[in-house]
PDB file of C-alpha atoms in Angstrom:
ATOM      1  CA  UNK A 225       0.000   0.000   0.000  1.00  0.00           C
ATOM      2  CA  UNK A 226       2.934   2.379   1.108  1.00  0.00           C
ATOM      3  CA  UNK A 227       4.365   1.499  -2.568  1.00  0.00           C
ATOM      4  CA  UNK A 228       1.425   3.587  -4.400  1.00  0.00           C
ATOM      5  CA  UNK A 229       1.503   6.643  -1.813  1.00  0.00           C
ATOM      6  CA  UNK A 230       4.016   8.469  -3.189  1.00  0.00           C
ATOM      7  CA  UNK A 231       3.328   8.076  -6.856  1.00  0.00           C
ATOM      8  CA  UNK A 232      -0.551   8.914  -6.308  1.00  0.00           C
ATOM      9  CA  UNK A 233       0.562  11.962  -4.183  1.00  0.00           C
ATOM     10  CA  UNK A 234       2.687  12.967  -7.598  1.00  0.00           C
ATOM     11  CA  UNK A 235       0.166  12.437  -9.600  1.00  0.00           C
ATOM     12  CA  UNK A 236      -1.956  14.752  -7.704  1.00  0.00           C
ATOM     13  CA  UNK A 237       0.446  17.525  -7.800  1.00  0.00           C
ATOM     14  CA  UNK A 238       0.886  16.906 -11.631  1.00  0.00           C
ATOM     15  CA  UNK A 239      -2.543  18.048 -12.609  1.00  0.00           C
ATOM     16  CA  UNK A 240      -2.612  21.283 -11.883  1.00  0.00           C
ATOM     17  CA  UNK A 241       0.019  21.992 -14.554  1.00  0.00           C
ATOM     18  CA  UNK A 242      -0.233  25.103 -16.258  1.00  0.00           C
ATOM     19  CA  UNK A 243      -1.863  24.631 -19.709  1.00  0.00           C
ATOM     20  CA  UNK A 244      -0.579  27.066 -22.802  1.00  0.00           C
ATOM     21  CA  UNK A 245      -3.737  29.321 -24.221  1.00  0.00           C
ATOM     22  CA  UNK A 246      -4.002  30.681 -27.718  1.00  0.00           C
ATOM     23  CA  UNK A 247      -5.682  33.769 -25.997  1.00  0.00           C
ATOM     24  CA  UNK A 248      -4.119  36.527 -28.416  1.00  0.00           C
ATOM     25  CA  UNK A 249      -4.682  34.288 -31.358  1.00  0.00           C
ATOM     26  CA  UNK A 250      -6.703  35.865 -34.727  1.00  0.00           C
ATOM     27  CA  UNK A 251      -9.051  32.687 -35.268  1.00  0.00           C
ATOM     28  CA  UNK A 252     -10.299  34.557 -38.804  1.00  0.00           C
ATOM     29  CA  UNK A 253      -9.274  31.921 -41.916  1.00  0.00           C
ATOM     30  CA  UNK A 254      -8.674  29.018 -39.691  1.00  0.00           C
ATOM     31  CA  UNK A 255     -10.576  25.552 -40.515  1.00  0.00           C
ATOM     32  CA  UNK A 256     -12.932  25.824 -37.754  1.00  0.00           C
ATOM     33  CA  UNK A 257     -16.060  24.296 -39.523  1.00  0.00           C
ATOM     34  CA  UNK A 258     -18.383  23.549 -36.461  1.00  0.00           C
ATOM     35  CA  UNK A 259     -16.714  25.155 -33.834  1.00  0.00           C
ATOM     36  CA  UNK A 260     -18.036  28.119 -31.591  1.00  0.00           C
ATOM     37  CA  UNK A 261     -15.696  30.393 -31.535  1.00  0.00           C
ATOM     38  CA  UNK A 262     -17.375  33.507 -30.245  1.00  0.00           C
ATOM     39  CA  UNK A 263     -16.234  33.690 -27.313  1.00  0.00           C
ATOM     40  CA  UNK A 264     -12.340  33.804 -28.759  1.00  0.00           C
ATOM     41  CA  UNK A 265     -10.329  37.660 -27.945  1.00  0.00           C
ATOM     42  CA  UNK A 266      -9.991  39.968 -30.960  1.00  0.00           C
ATOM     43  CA  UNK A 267      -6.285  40.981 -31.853  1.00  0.00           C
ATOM     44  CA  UNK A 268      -4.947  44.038 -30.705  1.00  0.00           C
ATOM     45  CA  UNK A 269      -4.074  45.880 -32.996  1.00  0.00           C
ATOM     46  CA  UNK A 270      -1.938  44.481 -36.085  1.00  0.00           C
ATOM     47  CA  UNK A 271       0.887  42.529 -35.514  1.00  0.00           C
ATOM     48  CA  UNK A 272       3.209  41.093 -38.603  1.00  0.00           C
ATOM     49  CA  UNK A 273       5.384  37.659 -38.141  1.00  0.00           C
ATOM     50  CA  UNK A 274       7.497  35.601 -40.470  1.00  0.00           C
ATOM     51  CA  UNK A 275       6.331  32.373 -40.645  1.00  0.00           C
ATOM     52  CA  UNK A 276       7.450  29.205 -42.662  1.00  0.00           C
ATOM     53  CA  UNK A 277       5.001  26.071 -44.343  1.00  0.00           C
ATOM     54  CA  UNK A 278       3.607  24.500 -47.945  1.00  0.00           C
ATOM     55  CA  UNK A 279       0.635  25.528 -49.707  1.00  0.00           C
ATOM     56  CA  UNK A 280      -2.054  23.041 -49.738  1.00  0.00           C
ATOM     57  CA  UNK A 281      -4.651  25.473 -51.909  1.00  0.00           C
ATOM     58  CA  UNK A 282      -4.893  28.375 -53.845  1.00  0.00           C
ATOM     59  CA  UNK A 283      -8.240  30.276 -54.459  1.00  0.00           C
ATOM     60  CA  UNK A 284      -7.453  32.756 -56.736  1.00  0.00           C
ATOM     61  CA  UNK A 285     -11.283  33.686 -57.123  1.00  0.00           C
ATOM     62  CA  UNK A 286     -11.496  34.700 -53.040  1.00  0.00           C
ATOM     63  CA  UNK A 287      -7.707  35.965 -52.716  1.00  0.00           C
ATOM     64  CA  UNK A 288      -6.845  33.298 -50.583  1.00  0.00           C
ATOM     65  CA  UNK A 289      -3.624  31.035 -49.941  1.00  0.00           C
ATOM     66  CA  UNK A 290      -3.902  27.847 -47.842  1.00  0.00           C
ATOM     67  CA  UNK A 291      -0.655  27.156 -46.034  1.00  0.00           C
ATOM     68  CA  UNK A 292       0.220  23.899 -43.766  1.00  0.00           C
ATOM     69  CA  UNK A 293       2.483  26.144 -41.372  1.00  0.00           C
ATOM     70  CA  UNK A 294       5.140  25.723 -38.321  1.00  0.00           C
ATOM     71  CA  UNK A 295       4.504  27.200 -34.988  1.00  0.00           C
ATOM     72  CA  UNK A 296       4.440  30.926 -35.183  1.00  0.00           C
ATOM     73  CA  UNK A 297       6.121  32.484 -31.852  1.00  0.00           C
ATOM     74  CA  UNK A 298       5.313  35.920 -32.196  1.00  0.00           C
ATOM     75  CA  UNK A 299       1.948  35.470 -32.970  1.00  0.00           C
ATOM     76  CA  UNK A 300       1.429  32.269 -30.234  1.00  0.00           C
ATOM     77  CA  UNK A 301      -0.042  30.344 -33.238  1.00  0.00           C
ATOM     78  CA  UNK A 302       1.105  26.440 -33.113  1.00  0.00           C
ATOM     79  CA  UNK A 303       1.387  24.191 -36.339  1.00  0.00           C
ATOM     80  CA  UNK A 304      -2.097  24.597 -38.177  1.00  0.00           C
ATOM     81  CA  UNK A 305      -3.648  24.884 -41.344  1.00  0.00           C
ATOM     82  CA  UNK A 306      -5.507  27.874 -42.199  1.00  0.00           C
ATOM     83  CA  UNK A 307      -6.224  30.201 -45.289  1.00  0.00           C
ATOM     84  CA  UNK A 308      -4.647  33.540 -45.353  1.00  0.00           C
ATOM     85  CA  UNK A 309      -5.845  36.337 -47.779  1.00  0.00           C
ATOM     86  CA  UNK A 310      -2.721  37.282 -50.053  1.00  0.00           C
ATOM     87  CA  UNK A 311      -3.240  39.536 -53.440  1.00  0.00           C
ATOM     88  CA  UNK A 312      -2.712  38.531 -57.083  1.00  0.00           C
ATOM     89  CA  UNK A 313       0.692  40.296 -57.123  1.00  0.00           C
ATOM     90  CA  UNK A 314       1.422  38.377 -53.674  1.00  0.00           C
ATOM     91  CA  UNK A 315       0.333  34.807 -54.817  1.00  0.00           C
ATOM     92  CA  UNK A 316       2.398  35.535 -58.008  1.00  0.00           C
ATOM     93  CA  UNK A 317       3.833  31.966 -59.333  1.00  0.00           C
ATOM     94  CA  UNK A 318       3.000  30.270 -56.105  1.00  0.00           C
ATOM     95  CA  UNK A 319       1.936  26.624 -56.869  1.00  0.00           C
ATOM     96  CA  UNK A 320       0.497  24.166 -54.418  1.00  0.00           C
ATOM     97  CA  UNK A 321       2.774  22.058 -53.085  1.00  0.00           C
ATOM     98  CA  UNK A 322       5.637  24.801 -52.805  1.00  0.00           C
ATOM     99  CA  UNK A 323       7.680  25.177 -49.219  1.00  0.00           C
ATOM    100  CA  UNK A 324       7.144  29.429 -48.572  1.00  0.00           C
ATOM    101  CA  UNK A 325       8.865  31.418 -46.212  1.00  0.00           C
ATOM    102  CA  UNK A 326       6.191  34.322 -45.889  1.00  0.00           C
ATOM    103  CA  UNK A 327       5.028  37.819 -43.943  1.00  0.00           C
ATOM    104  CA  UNK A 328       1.911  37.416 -42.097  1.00  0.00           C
ATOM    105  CA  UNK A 329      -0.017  40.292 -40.844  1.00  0.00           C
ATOM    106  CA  UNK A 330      -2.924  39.408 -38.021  1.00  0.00           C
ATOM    107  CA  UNK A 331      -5.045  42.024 -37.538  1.00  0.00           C
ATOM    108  CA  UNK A 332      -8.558  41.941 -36.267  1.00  0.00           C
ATOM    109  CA  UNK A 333     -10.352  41.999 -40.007  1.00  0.00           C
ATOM    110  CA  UNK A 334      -8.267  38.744 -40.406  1.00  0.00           C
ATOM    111  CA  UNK A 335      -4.191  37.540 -41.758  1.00  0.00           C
ATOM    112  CA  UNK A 336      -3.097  38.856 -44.461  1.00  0.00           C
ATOM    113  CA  UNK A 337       0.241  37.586 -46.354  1.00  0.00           C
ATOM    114  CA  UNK A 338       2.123  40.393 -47.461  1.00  0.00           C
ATOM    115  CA  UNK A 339       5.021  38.664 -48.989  1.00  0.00           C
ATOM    116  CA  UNK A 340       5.890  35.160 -50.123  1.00  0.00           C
ATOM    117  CA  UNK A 341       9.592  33.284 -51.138  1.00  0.00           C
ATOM    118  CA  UNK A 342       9.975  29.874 -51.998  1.00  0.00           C
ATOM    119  CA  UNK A 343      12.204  27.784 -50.296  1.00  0.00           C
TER     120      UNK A 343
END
């Protein structure tokens, strides 16, 4: 009995962990098809990151790119998929399928890439 003590006691300690929230997060262009997210903090203000990933769509009729992107620190975004509006002259020869190094403004009307390389 003595044998579990400690490692229950542990475990009790363990669970009041701090957990990481995506508080300051822009949720606008995200793939969050049937989740509420109403309740989710507006950005403050506009803030611009560099971010890397692949394109996994292009919708040239909406102005949109679809990236499969790393963790962005200075925005607090982790890995995700999401659509970012990006003009004509922006897009330029981007293909799907290409690794981009790009400029991301977050703002609260949405994200915005400003300017795209290929890697």
């Amino acid at each position: 009995m003595m044998l579990l003590a400690a490692p229950l006691a542990l475990a009790a300690c363990d669970s009041a962990q701090e957990t990481e929230t995506m508080e300051d997060m822009p949720m606008d262009g995200m793939a969050m098809e049937g989740h509420d997210m109403s309740a989710m903090d507006a950005v403050d203000g506009a803030k611009t990151a560099s971010a890397v990933g692949t394109v996994t769509a292009i919708d040239a009729e909406t102005g949109t790119i679809t990236v499969d992107h790393e963790p962005v620190a200075e925005l607090g975004w982790p890995q995700m998929v999401m659509a970012f509006d990006a003009s004509e002259e922006v897009r330029g020869d981007i293909s799907v399928g290409d690794a981009i190094k790009f400029t991301v403004e977050a703002t609260d009307e949405g994200n915005t890439i400003t300017a795209i390389t290929k890697q």
